[in-house]
mmCIF file of N, CA and C in Angstrom:
data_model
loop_
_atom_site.group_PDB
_atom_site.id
_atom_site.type_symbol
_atom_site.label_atom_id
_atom_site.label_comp_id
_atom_site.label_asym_id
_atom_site.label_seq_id
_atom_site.Cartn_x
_atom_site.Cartn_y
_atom_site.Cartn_z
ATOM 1 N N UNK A 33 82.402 27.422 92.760
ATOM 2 C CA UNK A 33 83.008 27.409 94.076
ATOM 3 C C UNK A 33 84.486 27.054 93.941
ATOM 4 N N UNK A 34 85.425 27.740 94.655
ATOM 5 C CA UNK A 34 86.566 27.649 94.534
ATOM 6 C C UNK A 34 87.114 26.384 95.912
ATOM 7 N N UNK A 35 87.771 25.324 95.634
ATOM 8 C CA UNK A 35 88.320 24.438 96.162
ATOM 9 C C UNK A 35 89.739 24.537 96.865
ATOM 10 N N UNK A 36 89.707 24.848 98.213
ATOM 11 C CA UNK A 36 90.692 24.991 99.082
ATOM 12 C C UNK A 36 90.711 24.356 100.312
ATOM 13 N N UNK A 37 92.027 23.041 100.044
ATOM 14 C CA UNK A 37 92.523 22.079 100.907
ATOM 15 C C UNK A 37 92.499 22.497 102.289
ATOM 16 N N UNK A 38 93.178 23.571 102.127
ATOM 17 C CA UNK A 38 94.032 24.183 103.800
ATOM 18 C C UNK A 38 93.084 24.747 104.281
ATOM 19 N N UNK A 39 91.325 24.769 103.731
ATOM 20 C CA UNK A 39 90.383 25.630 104.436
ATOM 21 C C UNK A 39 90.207 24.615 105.505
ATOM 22 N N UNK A 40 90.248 24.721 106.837
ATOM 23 C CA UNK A 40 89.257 23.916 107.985
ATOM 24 C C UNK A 40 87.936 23.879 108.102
ATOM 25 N N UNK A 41 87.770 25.626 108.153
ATOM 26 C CA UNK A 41 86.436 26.356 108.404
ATOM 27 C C UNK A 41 86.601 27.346 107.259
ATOM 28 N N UNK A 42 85.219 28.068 107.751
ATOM 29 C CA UNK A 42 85.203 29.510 106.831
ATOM 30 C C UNK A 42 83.950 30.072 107.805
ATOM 31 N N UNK A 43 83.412 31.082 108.228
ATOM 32 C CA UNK A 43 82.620 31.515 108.574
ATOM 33 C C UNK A 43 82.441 33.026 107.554
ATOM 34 N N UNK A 44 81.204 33.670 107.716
ATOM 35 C CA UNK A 44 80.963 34.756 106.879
ATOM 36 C C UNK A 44 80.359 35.328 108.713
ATOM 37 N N UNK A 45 81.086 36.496 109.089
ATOM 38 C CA UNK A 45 81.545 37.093 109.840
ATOM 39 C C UNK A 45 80.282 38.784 109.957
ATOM 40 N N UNK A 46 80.191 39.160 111.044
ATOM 41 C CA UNK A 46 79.839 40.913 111.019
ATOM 42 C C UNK A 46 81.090 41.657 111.451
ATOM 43 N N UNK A 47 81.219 42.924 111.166
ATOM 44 C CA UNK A 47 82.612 43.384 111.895
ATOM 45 C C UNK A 47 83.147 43.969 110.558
ATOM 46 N N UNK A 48 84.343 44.470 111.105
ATOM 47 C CA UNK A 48 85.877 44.642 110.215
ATOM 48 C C UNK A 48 86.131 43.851 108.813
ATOM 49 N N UNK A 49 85.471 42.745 109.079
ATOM 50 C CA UNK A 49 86.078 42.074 108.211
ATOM 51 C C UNK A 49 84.553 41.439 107.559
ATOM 52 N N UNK A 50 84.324 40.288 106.577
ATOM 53 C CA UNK A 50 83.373 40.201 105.754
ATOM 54 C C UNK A 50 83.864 38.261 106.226
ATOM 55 N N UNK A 51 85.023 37.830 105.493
ATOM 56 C CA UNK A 51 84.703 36.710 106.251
ATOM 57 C C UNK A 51 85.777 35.975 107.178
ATOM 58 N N UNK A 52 85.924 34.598 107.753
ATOM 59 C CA UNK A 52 86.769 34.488 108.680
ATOM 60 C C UNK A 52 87.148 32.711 108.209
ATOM 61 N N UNK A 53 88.422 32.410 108.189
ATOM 62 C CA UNK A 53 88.693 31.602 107.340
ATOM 63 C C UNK A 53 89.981 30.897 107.723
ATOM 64 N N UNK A 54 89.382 29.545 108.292
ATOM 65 C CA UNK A 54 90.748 29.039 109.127
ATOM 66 C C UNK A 54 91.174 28.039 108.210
ATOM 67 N N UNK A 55 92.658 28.100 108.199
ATOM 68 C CA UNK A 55 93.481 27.382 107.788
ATOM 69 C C UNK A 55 94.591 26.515 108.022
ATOM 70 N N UNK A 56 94.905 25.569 107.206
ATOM 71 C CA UNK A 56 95.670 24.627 108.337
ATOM 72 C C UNK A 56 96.917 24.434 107.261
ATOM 73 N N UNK A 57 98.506 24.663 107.151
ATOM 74 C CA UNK A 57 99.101 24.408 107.046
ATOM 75 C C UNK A 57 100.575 23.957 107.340
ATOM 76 N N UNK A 58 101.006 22.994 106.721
ATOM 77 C CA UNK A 58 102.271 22.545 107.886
ATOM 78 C C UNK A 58 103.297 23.467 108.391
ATOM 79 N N UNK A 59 103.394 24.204 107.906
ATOM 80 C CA UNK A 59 104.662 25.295 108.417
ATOM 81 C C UNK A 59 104.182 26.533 107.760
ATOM 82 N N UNK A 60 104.614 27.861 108.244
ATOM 83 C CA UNK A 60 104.631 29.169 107.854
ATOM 84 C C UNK A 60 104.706 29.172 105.970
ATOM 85 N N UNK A 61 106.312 28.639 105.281
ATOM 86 C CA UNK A 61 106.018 28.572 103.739
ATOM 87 C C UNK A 61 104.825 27.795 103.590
ATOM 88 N N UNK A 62 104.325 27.091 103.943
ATOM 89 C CA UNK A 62 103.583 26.610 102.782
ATOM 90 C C UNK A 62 102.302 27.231 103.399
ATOM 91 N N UNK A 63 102.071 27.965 103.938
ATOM 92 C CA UNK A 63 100.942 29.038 104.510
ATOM 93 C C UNK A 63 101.022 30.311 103.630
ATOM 94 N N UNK A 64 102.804 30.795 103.222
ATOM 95 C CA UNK A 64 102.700 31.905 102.488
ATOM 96 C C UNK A 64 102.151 31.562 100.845
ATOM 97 N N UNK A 65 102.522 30.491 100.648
ATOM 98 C CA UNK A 65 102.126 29.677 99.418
ATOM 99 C C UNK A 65 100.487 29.889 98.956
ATOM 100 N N UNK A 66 99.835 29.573 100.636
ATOM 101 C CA UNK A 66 98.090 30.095 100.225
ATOM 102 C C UNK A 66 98.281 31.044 100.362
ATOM 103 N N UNK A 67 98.565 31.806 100.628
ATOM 104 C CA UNK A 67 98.182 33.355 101.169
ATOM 105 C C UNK A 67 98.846 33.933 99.589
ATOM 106 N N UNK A 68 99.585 33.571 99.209
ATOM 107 C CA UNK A 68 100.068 34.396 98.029
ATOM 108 C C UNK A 68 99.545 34.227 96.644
ATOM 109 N N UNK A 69 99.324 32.846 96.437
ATOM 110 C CA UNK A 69 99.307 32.153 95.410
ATOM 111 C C UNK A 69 97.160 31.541 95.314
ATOM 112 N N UNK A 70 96.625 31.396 96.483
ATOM 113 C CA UNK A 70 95.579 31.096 96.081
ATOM 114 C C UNK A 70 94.563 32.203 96.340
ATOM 115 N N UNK A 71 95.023 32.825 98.339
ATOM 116 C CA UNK A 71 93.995 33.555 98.780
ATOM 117 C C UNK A 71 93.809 35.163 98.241
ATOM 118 N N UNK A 72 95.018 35.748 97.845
ATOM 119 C CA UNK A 72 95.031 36.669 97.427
ATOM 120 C C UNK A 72 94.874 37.386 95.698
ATOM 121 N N UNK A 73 94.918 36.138 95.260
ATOM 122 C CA UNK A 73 94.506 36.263 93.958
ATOM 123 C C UNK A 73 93.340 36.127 93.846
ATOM 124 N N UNK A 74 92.401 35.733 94.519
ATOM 125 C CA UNK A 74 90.390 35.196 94.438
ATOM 126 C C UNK A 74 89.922 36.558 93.430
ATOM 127 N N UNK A 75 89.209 36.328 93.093
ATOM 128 C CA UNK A 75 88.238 37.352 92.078
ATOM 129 C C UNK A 75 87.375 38.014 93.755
ATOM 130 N N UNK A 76 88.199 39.528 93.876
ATOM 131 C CA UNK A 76 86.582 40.032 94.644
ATOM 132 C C UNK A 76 87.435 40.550 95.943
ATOM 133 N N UNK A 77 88.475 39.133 96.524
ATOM 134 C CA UNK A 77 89.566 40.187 97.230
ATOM 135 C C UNK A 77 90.601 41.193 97.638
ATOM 136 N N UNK A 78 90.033 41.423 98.355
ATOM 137 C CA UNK A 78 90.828 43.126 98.406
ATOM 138 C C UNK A 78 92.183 43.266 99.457
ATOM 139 N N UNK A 79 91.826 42.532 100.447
ATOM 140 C CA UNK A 79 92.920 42.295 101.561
ATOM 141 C C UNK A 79 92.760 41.044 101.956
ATOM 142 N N UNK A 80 93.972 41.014 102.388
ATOM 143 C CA UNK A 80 93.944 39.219 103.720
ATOM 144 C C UNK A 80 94.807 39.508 104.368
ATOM 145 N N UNK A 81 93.655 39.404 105.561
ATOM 146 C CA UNK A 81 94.509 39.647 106.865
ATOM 147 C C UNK A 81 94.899 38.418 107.283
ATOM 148 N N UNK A 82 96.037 37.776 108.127
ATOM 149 C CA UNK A 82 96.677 36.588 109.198
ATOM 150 C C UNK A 82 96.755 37.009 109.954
ATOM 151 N N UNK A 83 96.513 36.209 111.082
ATOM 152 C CA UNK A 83 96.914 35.455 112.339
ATOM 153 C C UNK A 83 97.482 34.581 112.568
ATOM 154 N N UNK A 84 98.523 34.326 113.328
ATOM 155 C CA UNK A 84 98.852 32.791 113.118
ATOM 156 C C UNK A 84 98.817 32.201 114.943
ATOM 157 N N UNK A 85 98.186 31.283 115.116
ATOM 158 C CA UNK A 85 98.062 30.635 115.996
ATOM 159 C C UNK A 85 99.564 30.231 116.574
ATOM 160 N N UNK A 86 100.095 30.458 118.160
ATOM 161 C CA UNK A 86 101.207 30.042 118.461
ATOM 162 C C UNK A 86 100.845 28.685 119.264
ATOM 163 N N UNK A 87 99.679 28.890 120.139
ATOM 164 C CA UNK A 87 99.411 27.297 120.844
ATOM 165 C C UNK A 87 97.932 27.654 120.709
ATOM 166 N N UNK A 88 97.622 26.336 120.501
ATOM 167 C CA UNK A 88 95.227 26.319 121.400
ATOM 168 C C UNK A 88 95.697 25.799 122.517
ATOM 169 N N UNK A 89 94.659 26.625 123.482
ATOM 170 C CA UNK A 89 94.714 26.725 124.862
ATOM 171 C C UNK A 89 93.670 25.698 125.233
ATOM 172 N N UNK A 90 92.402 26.067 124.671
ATOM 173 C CA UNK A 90 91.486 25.163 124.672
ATOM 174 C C UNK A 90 90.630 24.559 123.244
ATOM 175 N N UNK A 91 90.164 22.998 123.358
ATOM 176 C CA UNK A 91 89.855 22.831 122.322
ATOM 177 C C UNK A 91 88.070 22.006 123.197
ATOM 178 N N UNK A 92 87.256 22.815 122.155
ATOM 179 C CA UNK A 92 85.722 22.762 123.253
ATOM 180 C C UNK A 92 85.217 21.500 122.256
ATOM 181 N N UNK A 93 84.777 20.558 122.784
ATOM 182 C CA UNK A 93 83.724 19.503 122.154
ATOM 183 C C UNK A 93 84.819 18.355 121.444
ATOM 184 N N UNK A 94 85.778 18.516 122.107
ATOM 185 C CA UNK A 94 86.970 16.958 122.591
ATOM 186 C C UNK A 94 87.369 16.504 123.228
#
């Protein structure tokens, strides 16, 4: 199993995509940092898609 700080969540997803994988880092660089350097190198991935959250509107079960 591969060990990643900035994971929050991870869900394994139906759809477009295979899985769904939230991440938490302090600013945009050090987001490109995973995205370049950990998520896109994995044995098996093919793409990574982002999103980046501008505000949560709602946060359910706080």
């Amino acid at each position: 199993m591969i060990q990643l700080p900035q994971a929050a969540f991870t869900h394994y997803i139906t759809g477009n995509f295979d899985y769904l994988l939230q991440a938490e880092a302090a600013d945009l660089t050090a987001y490109e940092d995973v995205h370049a350097n950990r998520l896109a190198g994995l044995p098996g991935v093919v793409t990574v898609t982002s999103y980046v959250t501008m505000k949560t509107l709602t946060s359910w079960g706080t």
